[in-house]
Amino acid sequence: MIPETLKKALEARVASAITAREAAVDVMKELQAHYGWLTDEAVEEAASLLGLSPLQVEELATFYEMIYRRPVGKKVIHVCDSISCWCVDCDGIIEHLKEKLGVALGGTTADGMFTLLPCCCMGMCGDGPAMSVGGIPYGKLTPELVDEILEMERQKI
Amino acid sequence: MPKLIIDDIPVEVAPGTSVLEAARSVGITIPHFCYHPALAIAAACRLCAVKLLDGPVKGIQMSCALPAQDGMVVSTTDPEALRMRQLVIEWLMINHPHDCPVCDEGGECLLQDFTIAGGHSRRRYQGKKRTFQNQYLGETIHHEMNRCIECYRCVRFYQDYAGGTDFGVTGSAGRVYFGRFQEGALESPFSGNLVDICPTGVFTDKTGRFRARYWDYQFAPSVCQHCSVGCNTAPQNFQRETIKIVGRRNDQVNGWFICDRARFDKGYLNDPQRPREARLDGATCGYDVAIDAAAKAIGKFVAQNGAESLAFVGSSRLSLEGMILLAQLARTVDGARLCYFTDGGELTGSAAAARLLNEKNSAYLRDIEKAECIALYALDLMEEGPMLALAVRKAFLAGAQIYLVDGDPIPAREKLPFTFTAVATLDEVPFEGGGRGVVIAGAGKKDADLLDQLASGGAKLVMLQPGPNAMAGGLLSLEFGGQAFSELASAGKIKGVVCFEADLPEGLIVDVEVVACADWRTGAAAAKAPVFLPTTTWVESDGTAINYEGRAQRFQRTRVPGLPLRGLDPKYYGSTADAVAEHPPRVHRKEVPGGAERDAWRVMAQLIERLGGRTIEEPLTGRWSKLKDLDPESEGVRVFNLLQGDPRTDS
């Protein structure tokens, strides 16, 4: 169940869109922020807000990589494995992250802090290798820089 | 009209025709998966590549998404195009499990055909294959996602064409998955078409899996006998059992698809408890013995009670041939009554539709699809003619206004695949000068004045009939003075009845003697009749049916009658007596066990002969004789012009 205020706000967002589908991503992001991830319940809530079937929301939710249909840690790390970053050895950065966090790609650290996901380009090709942590982008990564960023992000909570 | 050259053959096609269709029109099949004539273009599979050698565009192009243009020179055999298709097939096959021997689609699989046609015959890929979890999609369709080649045909049909919302495509890139949000039965009443439309075995017909291969099937063009739309089907039979029923294309009637009732409602055809032996006073007997007895009983009844107290009763389950001969049979017993309908309301409605409809005002599939304004007049469209709901949806998507007239709300159990405005009367529907407006009403149980009023509006009409061949019943009721049995019985005018595939409720025949009964299923009349004559169903007989719009269509016998060879379902072994009774005899014999059924019209012809009438070889005579050579693979023919100058009168 979502709070009445959130529900009202989302209804207003849907009402202001020309077609309900257009507001789907916003609604899913808000619900994700509320629950931490887009739960099955949230999918059904989004569907009823948008006038779509749960399946039709699921179609959109599973298409976007920043909508999480499974539980994630407090901060999600999206590390780019696309071609520009690959040219500047993102593989090494990914290996370092896996080792440092003790998880495989898709895994969440034991303390529930970080979830590590590969992603396909964040538009930071000039600053590769790149990643984002909890929505904040970081570029020109080195293993040392990665360590610093993780430490800093851990402290920020 | 664009003129182009395909593989050195000059082709001229209508504007907007794709190169793929243009090639098909001269007999060249370009391999394709995602392309389907009834669906929007996706250009997702990349298989239909051709090379354009000259003209407005050049080089490799996708022929399904390329409109034919003047001056194009197309090669489907260019080495570059061939190589491209071969590589595309190879990549589409990378994740395919190659499980053809255990796949029910094997032998009728587009993927098999085009893999071979595309020249990919040896697997080079050695890596791991992508795999999925399958979902339970209900008792009719089996899901096997690993076989998927991502052509998107299923979702384009299910959501775009049929308006379903509970099945779709999730994920992205290599994780694309076609399924539901949660496991469960597919909700759309058209879901069975996924089986036909999937180019491979992701969706297979659970009701007939692993019974036989395509080359084992016996099949023939047939016409569905569940409602009066008359969709074209092809029942696939194996060893006297109807295994599957698939849709057959008829652009005038059902397009490419059929509803789930047409596809899956087939258990009654194979039922081992179907009456298959002629019976006289409760004991089985030879068929001719039973016919003799029936003729004798009719003669005796008429001598005792007079012909006017005897009714020959049929139903809309009879073929046109059966209905015509029923009238002749009633005429042979001079003064006997003739009933094609049990219910008075159904007779009134069907006869009114038969009287009111003509070549000009009777709407068919294309009229509905192209309509600008459609009024649904107090009917349950999903029950009375589900396939027409898809035609209305097509019109709706093209911008037509849809109205539901009359307070009689459509039962909520089936959601309609379009939105409509509810209005109280037909006057509120804004038909603009009658142009491209269609009124869809159910003819059954409507009074004639009301139907008159609908017909006078200037819009085209669809009057859905209360049964599969009820239009023929209406036409023949007008011609031969057919009456409603319930009215005759309740007025006490009837003392005896001879039934041919008629569904008489038990209450109506309490005080009526059932002289004889011919049917392919059991009912109250069959139980009461001293003489019982088993008849063939529509899959086991040739015949003609007339649909709601007056289109006569021929269906062919798709298999011989008789007990399925498969043996009995375990449920029949609950009682030894049952199992022994239902099981085919374990002794050698030359006849097909349980194969004594005869077509209803032949039974009637034999009765006519025994009652002193003439010998009948051909049931379609007189004005109906023009239907004699109707081709079962044609689009059918509307009967209105055929019947011009006919004795149809107001009844």
GROMACS .gro file of C-alpha atoms in nm, chain A residues 40 43-44 53-56 58-59 62-63 69, chain B residues 159 165-172 179-181:
model
   24
   40ASP     CA    1   0.493  -0.703  -0.773
   43VAL     CA    2   0.353  -0.311  -1.059
   44GLU     CA    3  -0.014  -0.373  -0.988
   53SER     CA    4  -0.281  -0.427  -1.719
   54PRO     CA    5  -0.003  -0.544  -1.483
   55LEU     CA    6   0.154  -0.719  -1.781
   56GLN     CA    7   0.166  -0.396  -1.977
   58GLU     CA    8   0.578  -0.525  -1.662
   59GLU     CA    9   0.663  -0.486  -2.030
   62THR     CA   10   1.160  -0.492  -1.756
   63PHE     CA   11   1.271  -0.288  -2.055
   69ARG     CA   12   1.215  -0.572  -1.044
  316GLN     CA   13  -0.243  -0.716  -2.807
  322THR     CA   14  -0.390  -0.718  -2.232
  323ASP     CA   15  -0.268  -1.011  -2.024
  324PHE     CA   16   0.001  -1.146  -2.257
  325GLY     CA   17   0.293  -0.955  -2.397
  326VAL     CA   18   0.666  -0.913  -2.429
  327THR     CA   19   0.894  -0.837  -2.137
  328GLY     CA   20   1.265  -0.779  -2.098
  329SER     CA   21   1.506  -0.645  -2.355
  336GLY     CA   22   0.441  -1.443  -2.158
  337ARG     CA   23   0.216  -1.320  -1.882
  338PHE     CA   24   0.273  -1.114  -1.569
   0.00000   0.00000   0.00000
